[in-house]
XYZ file of C-alpha atoms in Angstrom:
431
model
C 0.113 -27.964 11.442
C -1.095 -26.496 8.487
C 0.874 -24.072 6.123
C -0.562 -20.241 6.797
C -2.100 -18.879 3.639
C -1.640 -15.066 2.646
C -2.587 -13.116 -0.427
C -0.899 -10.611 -2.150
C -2.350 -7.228 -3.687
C -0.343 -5.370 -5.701
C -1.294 -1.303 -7.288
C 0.985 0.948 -8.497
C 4.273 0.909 -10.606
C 6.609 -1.848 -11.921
C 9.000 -1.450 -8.540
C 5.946 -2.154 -6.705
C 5.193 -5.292 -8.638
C 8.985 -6.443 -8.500
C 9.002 -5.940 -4.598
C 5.523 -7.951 -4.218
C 7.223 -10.600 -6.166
C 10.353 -10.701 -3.829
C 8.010 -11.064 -0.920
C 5.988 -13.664 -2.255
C 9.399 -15.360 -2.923
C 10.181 -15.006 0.773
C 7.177 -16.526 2.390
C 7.133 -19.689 -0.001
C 10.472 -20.167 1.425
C 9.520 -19.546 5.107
C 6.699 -21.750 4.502
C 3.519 -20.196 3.628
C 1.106 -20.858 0.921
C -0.571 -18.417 -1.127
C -4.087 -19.038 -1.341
C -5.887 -19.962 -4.228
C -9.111 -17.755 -5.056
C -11.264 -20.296 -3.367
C -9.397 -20.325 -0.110
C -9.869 -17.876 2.738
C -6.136 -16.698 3.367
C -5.138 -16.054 6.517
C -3.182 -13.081 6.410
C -3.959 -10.450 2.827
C -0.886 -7.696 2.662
C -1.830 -4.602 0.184
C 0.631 -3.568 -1.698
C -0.375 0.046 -2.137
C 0.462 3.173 -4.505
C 0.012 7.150 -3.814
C 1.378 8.737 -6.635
C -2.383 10.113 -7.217
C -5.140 10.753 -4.831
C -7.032 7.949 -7.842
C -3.803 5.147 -6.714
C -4.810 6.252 -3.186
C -8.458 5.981 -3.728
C -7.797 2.584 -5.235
C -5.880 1.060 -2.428
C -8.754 2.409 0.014
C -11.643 0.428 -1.775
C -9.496 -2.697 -2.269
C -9.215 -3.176 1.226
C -12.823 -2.727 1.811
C -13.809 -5.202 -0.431
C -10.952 -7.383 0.897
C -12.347 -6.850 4.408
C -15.978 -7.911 3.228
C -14.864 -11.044 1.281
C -12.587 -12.077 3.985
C -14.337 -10.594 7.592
C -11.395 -13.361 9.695
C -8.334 -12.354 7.634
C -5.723 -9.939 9.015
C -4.582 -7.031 6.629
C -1.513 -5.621 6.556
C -1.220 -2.173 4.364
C 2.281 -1.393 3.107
C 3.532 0.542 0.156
C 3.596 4.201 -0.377
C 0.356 4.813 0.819
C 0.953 3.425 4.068
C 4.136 5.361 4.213
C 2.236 9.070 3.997
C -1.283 8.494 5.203
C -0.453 5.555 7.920
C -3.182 6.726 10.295
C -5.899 6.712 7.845
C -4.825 3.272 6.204
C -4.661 1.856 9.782
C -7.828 2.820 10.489
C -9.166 1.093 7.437
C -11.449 -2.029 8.702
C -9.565 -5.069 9.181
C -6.214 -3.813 9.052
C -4.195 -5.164 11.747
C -0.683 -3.395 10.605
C 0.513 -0.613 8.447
C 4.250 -1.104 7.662
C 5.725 2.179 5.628
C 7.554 1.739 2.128
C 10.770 2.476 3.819
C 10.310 -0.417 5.927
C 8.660 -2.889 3.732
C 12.043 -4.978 3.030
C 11.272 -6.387 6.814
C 7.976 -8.147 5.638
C 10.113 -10.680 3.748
C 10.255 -12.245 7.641
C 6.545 -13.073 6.920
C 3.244 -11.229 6.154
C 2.517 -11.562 10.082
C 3.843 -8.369 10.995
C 3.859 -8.125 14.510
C 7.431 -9.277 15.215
C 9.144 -6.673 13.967
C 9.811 -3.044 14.578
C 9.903 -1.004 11.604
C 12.907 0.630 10.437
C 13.861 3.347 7.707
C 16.218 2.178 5.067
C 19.627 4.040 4.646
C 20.936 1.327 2.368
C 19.364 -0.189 -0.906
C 16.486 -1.966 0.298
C 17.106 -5.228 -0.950
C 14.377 -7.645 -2.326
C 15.999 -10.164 -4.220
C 14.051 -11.783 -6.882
C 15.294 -15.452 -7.558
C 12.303 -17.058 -9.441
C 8.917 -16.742 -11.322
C 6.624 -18.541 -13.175
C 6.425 -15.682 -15.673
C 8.177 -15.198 -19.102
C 8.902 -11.745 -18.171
C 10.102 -9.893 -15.370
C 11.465 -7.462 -13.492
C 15.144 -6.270 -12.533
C 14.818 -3.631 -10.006
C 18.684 -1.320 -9.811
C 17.435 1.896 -8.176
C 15.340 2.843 -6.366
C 13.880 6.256 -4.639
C 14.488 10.052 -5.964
C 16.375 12.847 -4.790
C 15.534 15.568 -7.267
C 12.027 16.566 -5.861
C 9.246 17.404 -9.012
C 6.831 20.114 -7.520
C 3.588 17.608 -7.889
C 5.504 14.543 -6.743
C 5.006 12.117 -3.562
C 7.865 9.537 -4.506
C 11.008 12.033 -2.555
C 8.481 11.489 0.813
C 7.870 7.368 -0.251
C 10.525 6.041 -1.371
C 12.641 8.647 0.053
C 16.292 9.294 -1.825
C 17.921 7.867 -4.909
C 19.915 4.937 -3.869
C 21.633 2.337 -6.564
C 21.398 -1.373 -6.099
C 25.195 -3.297 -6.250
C 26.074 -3.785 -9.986
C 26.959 -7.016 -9.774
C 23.853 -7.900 -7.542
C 21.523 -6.810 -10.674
C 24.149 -8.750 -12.920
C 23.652 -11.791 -10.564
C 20.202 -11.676 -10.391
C 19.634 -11.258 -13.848
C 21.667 -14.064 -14.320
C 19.918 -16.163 -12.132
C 16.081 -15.375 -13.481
C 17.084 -16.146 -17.222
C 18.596 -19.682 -16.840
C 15.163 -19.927 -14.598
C 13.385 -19.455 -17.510
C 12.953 -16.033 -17.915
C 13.238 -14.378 -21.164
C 12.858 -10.660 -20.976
C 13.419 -8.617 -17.854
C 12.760 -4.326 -17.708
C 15.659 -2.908 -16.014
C 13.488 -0.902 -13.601
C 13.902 1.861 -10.939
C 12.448 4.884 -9.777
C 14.576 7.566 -11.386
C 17.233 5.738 -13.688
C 18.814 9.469 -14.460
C 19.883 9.361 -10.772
C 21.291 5.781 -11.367
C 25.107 5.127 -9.595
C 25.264 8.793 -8.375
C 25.562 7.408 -4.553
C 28.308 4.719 -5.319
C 32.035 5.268 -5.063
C 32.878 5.921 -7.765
C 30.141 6.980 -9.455
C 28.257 4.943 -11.857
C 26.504 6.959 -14.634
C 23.545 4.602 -16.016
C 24.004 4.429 -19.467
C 27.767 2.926 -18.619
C 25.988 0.388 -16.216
C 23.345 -0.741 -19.406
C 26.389 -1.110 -21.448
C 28.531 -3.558 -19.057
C 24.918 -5.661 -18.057
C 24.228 -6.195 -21.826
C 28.296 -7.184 -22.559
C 28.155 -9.564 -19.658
C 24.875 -10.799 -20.330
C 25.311 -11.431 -23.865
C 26.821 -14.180 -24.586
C 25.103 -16.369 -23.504
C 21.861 -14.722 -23.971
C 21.981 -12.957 -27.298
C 19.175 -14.171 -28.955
C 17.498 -15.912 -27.023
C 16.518 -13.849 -23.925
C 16.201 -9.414 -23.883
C 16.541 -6.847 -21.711
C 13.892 -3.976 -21.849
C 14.249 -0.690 -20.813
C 11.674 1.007 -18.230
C 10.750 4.560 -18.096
C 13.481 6.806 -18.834
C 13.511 10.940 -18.234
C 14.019 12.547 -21.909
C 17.113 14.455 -20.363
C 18.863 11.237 -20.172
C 18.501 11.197 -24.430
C 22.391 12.070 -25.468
C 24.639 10.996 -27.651
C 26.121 8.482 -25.072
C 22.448 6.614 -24.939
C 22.572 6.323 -28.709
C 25.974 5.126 -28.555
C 25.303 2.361 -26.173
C 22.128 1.384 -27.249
C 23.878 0.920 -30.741
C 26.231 -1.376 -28.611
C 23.670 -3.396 -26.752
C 22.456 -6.602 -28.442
C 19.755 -7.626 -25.831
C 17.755 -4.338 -25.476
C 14.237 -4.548 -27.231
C 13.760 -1.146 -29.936
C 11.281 0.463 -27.237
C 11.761 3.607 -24.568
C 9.144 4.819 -22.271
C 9.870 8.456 -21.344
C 8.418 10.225 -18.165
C 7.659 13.182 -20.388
C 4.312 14.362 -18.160
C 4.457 17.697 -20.783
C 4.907 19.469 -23.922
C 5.464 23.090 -22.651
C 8.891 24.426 -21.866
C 6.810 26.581 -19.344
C 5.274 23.984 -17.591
C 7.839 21.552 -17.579
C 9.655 24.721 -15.776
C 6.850 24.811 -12.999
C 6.902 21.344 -12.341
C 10.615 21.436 -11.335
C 11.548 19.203 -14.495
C 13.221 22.258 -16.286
C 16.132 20.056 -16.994
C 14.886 18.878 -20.219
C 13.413 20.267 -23.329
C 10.867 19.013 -25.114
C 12.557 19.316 -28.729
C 15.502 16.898 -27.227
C 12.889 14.065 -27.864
C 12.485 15.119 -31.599
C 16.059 15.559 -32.225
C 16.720 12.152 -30.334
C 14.304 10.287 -32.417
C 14.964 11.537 -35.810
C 18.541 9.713 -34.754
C 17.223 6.976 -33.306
C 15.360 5.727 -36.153
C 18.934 4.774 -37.986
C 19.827 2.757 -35.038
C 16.328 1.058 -34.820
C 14.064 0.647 -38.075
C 10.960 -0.288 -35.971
C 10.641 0.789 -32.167
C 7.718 0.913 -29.573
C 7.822 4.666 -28.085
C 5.859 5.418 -25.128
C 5.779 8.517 -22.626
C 3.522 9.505 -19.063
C 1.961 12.570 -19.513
C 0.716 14.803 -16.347
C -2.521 16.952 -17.438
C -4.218 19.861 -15.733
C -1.471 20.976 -14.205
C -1.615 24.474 -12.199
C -1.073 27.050 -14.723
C -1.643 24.820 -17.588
C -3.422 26.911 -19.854
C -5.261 26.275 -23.114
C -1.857 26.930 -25.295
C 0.162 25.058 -22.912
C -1.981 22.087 -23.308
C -2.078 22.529 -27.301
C 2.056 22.648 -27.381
C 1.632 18.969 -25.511
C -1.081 17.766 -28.148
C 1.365 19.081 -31.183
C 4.263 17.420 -29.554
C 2.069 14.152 -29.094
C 1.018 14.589 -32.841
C 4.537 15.701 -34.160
C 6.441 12.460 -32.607
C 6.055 8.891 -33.514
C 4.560 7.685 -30.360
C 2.944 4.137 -30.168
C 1.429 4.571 -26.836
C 1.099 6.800 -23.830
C -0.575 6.739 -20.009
C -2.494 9.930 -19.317
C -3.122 11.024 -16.274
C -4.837 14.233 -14.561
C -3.245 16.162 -12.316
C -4.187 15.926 -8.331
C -2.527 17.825 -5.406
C -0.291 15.414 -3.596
C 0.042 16.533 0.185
C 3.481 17.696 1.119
C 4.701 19.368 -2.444
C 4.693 22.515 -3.413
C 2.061 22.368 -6.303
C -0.468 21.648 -4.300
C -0.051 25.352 -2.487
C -0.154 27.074 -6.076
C -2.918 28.943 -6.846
C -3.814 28.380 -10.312
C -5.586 25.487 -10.037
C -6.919 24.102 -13.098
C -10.882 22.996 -12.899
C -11.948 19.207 -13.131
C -13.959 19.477 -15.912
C -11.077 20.875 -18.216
C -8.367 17.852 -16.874
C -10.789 15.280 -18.136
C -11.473 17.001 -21.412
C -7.876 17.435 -21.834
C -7.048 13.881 -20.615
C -9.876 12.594 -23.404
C -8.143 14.522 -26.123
C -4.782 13.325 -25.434
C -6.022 9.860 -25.363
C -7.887 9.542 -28.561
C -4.978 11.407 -29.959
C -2.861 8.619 -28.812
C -5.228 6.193 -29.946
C -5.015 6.763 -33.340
C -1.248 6.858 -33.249
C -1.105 3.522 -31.748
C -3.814 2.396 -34.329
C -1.372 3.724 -37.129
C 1.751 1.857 -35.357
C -0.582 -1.153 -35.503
C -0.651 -1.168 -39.323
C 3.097 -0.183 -39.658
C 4.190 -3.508 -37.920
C 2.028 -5.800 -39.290
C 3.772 -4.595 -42.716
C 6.891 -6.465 -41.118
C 8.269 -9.552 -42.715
C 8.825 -11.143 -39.114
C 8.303 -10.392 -35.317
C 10.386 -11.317 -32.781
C 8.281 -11.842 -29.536
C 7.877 -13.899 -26.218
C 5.279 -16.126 -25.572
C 3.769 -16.005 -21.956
C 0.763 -18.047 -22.097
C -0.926 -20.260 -24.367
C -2.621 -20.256 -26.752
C 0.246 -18.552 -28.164
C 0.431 -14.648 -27.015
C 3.184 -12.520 -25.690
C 4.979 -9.239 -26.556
C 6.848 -7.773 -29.428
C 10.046 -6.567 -29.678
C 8.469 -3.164 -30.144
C 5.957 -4.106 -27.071
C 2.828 -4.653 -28.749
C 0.484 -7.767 -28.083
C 0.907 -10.628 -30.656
C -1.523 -13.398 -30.939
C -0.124 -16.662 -32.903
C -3.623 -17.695 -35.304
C -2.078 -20.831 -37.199
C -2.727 -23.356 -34.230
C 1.291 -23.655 -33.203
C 1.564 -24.085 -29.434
C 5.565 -22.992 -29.116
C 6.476 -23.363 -25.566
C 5.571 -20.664 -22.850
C 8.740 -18.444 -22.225
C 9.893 -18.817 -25.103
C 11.100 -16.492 -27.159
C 9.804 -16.822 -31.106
C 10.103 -15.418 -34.872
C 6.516 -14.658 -36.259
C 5.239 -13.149 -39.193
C 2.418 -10.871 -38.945
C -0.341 -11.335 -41.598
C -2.863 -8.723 -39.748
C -3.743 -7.147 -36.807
C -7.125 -5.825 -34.366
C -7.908 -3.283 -31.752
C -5.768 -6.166 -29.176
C -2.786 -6.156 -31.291
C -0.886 -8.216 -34.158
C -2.597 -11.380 -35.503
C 1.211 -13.960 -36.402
C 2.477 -16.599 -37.716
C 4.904 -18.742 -36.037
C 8.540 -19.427 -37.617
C 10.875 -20.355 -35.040
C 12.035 -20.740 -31.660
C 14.539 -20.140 -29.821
């Protein structure tokens, strides 16, 4: 009896791509294959994202064209999408099964579906990750958020914040690097609401701290942690502190910033924060880390956003030393309060306000470009050959000189240029 293929789509975030990963895990072990692009798989499972009505768009076309290059497969839709618009994702041609987010742990039984009944989580849904061809990866502690942003979907997902066992994410972390591993982004849906649901309470910048200690070791060196998007109101003195501590964290945040006006910021429930904490943070930052990748999301169009509110976010873009940034227009999510406001901001203006931000960015990333290739070496990890990976800083490296270093590993390169894809190295040395 032959081995049943399935394929695996994946849009969306970098929990999404983690849990695909764990389920992928699961059905090699149960004994199915995934196809290769010139089989017909049996069973295709979507993945899906709804965190804009573009994710949702996305996920709708995908299975379309999955259902026209593959007429006898059976689709199964799961992710966030299914978990909010399950009627219209089952009626989708060729899907046999929509399984929610909050029940997508059970699919690590098998992509078949059918012999299962779906369940909510009230735990940590677990999705272990024990292997990957990859050099880098994914470490998934939280997941879910209980604070409830006026434009976001995630609350009715993912539903709330819940913290995955300490010593499960120490474990696993464990476990991927002696598999070969050699960077892994400590990921989870809101990371400020890290360890508030465990007894006694856990606050994330603590947890960093011990996973860095125990992991370091043996690692220091030779393997890296990197940290995934973190909300500016977690940038105290306690995250300088431990990231001054940590000897495995790469020199790069990602901030879910979404905007530069106080006012804004206000009406999207994300009052917490001020945008001058990032420039204060920074300025400090800098004697901690001499070169660091800085990235942020950034929300456009919002209601109310006005042509002053947008300009503060521009001047905040242009003020601070970011290296990259994902801009995104704003689109009424069903089920949250923005979508009921009344100042809705026109189409037109969110995509001329999205193109502005962008080339703004643009040239700042251009200009971080030229600042690292100015550095006498480059620490980063080679994924595939010929020889490219990431920086420390999380910019694209390309090795020119002909060296073939090993795939995951984890290399000292000088830069002697770079392009529009990145920095043009050297190699030095491995490790």
């Amino acid at each position: 009896m032959s081995e049943p293929r399935f394929a695996l789509h994946t849009l969306g975030c970098k929990v999404n791509q983690y849990e695909s990963q764990a389920l992928r895990e699961a059905w090699l072990q149960r004994g199915y294959r995934e196809a290769s692009t010139d089989e017909v798989p049996e069973w295709i499972v979507v993945n899906s994202c709804a965190v804009t009505s573009g994710a949702v768009q996305d996920t709708r076309k995908l299975v379309r064209k999955l259902h026209r290059n593959h007429p006898e497969a059976a689709i199964v839709v799961t992710g966030c999408a299914a978990q909010v618009f399950t009627e219209e994702m089952a009626a989708l041609p060729g899907v046999l099964r929509t399984v929610p987010q909050q029940a997508k742990a059970d699919l690590c039984v098998g992509p078949d579906a059918l012999h299962f009944a779906c369940r909510e989580a009230d735990h940590f849904p677990e999705f272990p990750v024990t292997a990957s061809s990859r050099a880098r990866g994914l470490l998934k502690v939280q997941d879910g958020c209980s604070h409830g942003c006026t434009y976001c979907i995630v609350p009715h997902t993912r539903g709330p914040a819940v913290t995955r066992s300490p010593e499960k994410s120490l474990a696993e972390a464990r476990h991927l690097f002696r598999g070969g591993l050699r960077e892994l982004s400590v990921s989870g849906i809101n990371l400020r609401q890290y360890g508030r649901d465990l007894t006694p309470p856990l606050d994330f910048w603590d947890f960093l701290a011990w996973l860095d200690a125990n992991l370091a070791t043996e690692w220091a060196g030779r393997a890296r942690l990197r940290l995934s998007s973190l909300e500016p109101s977690e940038l105290t003195d306690k995250a300088l502190d431990t990231l001054r501590r940590c000897r495995l964290v790469a020199p790069h945040l990602h901030l879910s910033l979404q905007s530069g006006s106080p006012e804004i910021l206000r009406r999207m429930g994300r009052g917490h924060y001020h945008p001058d904490t990032i420039r204060t943070f920074v300025d400090r930052l800098q004697e901690i880390w001499p070169h660091f990748g800085l990235g942020a999301d950034f929300l456009l169009g919002f209601p109310g956003e006005d042509d002053a509110a947008f300009e503060t976010t521009a001047a905040l873009v242009r003020d601070l030393p970011f290296t990259y940034g994902h801009v995104f227009p704003y689109s009424p999510r069903p089920g949250t309060p923005a979508a009921t406001f009344t100042d809705q901001v026109a189409e037109p203006i969110k995509r001329e306000r999205c193109a502005i931000l962008r080339s703004i960015l643009e040239d700042k990333r251009t200009a971080f470009l030229q600042q690292q290739a100015q550095r006498d070496h480059i620490p980063f990890i080679v994924e595939k050959h010929p020889a490219q990976g990431i920086s420390d800083t999380y910019v694209p490296c390309r090795e020119i000189s002909g060296a073939a270093p090993a795939v995951r590993s984890l290399v000292q390169a000088r830069p002697v240029g770079w392009d529009d894809k990145g920095l043009l190295v050297q190699l030095e040395t491995t490790a």
